[in-house]
XYZ file of C-alpha atoms in Angstrom:
167
model
C 0.000 0.000 0.000
C 1.073 3.585 -0.521
C 0.186 7.035 0.709
C -1.205 9.120 -2.130
C -0.864 12.915 -2.462
C -4.153 14.708 -1.764
C -5.095 17.567 -4.088
C -5.752 20.865 -2.321
C -8.551 23.271 -3.128
C -8.713 25.260 -5.417
C -6.750 22.814 -7.624
C -8.728 22.630 -10.889
C -8.352 18.824 -10.990
C -10.824 18.674 -8.083
C -13.472 19.785 -10.588
C -12.989 16.770 -12.874
C -16.007 14.495 -13.097
C -15.047 10.896 -12.309
C -15.694 8.129 -14.843
C -17.491 4.913 -13.916
C -15.318 1.915 -13.070
C -15.718 -0.621 -15.874
C -14.393 -3.644 -13.936
C -13.473 -4.176 -10.300
C -10.019 -5.691 -10.686
C -6.736 -5.817 -8.761
C -5.921 -2.243 -9.832
C -9.167 -0.890 -8.389
C -8.706 -2.910 -5.180
C -5.154 -1.496 -4.835
C -6.481 2.023 -5.439
C -9.100 1.530 -2.693
C -6.469 0.144 -0.288
C -4.087 3.032 -1.009
C -6.937 5.520 -0.596
C -7.858 3.954 2.760
C -4.260 4.160 3.985
C -4.103 7.801 2.841
C -7.427 8.635 4.525
C -6.416 7.055 7.845
C -2.994 8.759 7.798
C -4.408 12.211 6.980
C -6.482 11.605 9.299
C -9.957 11.690 7.790
C -13.231 9.780 7.602
C -13.730 9.752 3.836
C -11.793 10.111 0.613
C -12.822 10.156 -3.036
C -10.507 9.029 -5.839
C -10.835 12.508 -7.375
C -9.001 13.912 -4.338
C -5.935 11.798 -5.164
C -6.097 12.759 -8.864
C -7.619 9.461 -10.009
C -10.832 10.251 -11.823
C -12.726 7.024 -11.238
C -15.921 6.571 -9.219
C -14.369 5.138 -6.039
C -14.792 6.358 -2.455
C -13.645 5.008 0.904
C -15.295 5.868 4.213
C -14.802 4.915 7.858
C -16.819 6.900 10.391
C -16.145 4.473 13.279
C -14.306 5.710 16.368
C -11.964 2.703 16.216
C -11.180 3.207 12.500
C -11.925 -0.457 11.825
C -15.058 -0.337 9.630
C -13.754 0.588 6.209
C -16.427 0.853 3.529
C -15.565 0.916 -0.168
C -18.101 2.282 -2.644
C -17.430 1.739 -6.346
C -19.748 3.470 -8.840
C -21.957 4.741 -5.991
C -25.319 6.310 -6.694
C -27.851 7.738 -4.290
C -31.188 6.122 -5.073
C -33.224 7.757 -2.300
C -32.869 10.693 0.052
C -35.033 12.051 2.844
C -35.097 14.974 5.252
C -32.581 17.717 5.785
C -29.763 18.266 8.218
C -27.212 20.978 8.695
C -23.776 20.376 10.076
C -20.178 21.421 10.063
C -18.045 19.761 7.407
C -14.346 19.633 6.744
C -12.376 18.121 3.900
C -8.899 16.667 3.419
C -8.606 18.809 0.268
C -9.503 21.949 2.241
C -7.359 21.480 5.377
C -8.231 23.414 8.508
C -11.503 24.783 7.105
C -14.857 23.812 8.642
C -18.152 25.292 7.503
C -21.852 24.543 7.894
C -23.460 22.742 4.944
C -27.022 21.573 4.331
C -27.453 17.929 3.276
C -30.097 15.216 3.173
C -30.515 13.592 6.599
C -30.930 10.066 5.224
C -29.831 8.423 1.996
C -29.836 5.036 0.330
C -26.759 4.357 -1.739
C -26.253 1.607 -4.302
C -22.691 0.619 -5.184
C -20.225 -2.190 -5.710
C -17.914 -3.325 -2.899
C -14.162 -3.980 -3.276
C -14.924 -7.453 -4.648
C -17.325 -6.082 -7.257
C -20.459 -7.302 -5.476
C -23.474 -4.968 -5.637
C -25.006 -3.732 -2.391
C -27.404 -1.108 -1.047
C -26.947 0.736 2.209
C -29.311 2.988 4.152
C -27.341 5.696 5.927
C -28.165 8.542 8.287
C -26.368 11.086 10.426
C -22.596 11.356 9.887
C -22.431 8.431 7.448
C -25.137 9.952 5.217
C -23.357 13.315 5.216
C -20.002 11.681 4.460
C -21.434 9.685 1.535
C -22.957 12.844 0.029
C -19.739 14.817 0.588
C -17.548 12.185 -1.079
C -19.998 11.660 -3.938
C -19.868 15.414 -4.593
C -16.128 14.982 -5.222
C -16.908 12.380 -7.894
C -19.065 15.027 -9.597
C -16.238 17.586 -9.397
C -17.725 19.567 -6.523
C -16.008 20.618 -3.291
C -18.093 21.378 -0.171
C -17.005 25.030 -0.061
C -18.944 25.562 -3.291
C -22.140 25.391 -1.220
C -20.965 28.564 0.537
C -21.272 32.200 -0.483
C -18.755 33.709 -2.941
C -17.377 35.829 -0.106
C -16.682 32.777 2.064
C -15.123 30.954 -0.887
C -12.810 33.894 -1.552
C -11.782 34.031 2.124
C -11.112 30.285 2.173
C -8.950 30.493 -0.966
C -6.964 33.352 0.590
C -6.494 31.443 3.864
C -5.324 28.292 2.023
C -2.937 30.337 -0.144
C -1.462 31.865 3.009
C -1.085 28.384 4.581
C 0.692 27.166 1.439
C 3.146 30.107 1.554
C 3.913 29.463 5.221
C 4.604 25.756 4.713
C 6.565 26.229 1.464
């Protein structure tokens, strides 16, 4: 396994729409394993392939406290959503920034697992939010794009300053 570099907002590659995975093979399983290692090391609770500059429809999520319940979603699609919730979100591609975003409170997602088997999962609370957040990445959308232009401008300036300090 390998740690993968995570793209940082406003990198234009984060706006690339991911292509469906044609076959779940050893390469896709390695990608998912590398993404999981990267997510855990960051540390985070979700990561989309788009964030590591691989434009395939793959996400990994683990919202457990123990970090021992890895979920892999290949070609995920939300088939049902219900209710609304509002909560603070962060993102490995937007480090140190947390903002309130409105999402569906409950979702049903259909996907393939790391072995290529289809499954459906009903999710709520943090898991539902995380699925929606990561699926946005597959569509080329970053959570800050739900915010006002003013907030987006401030976030870009703050991230640029962080990059100068660490360079």
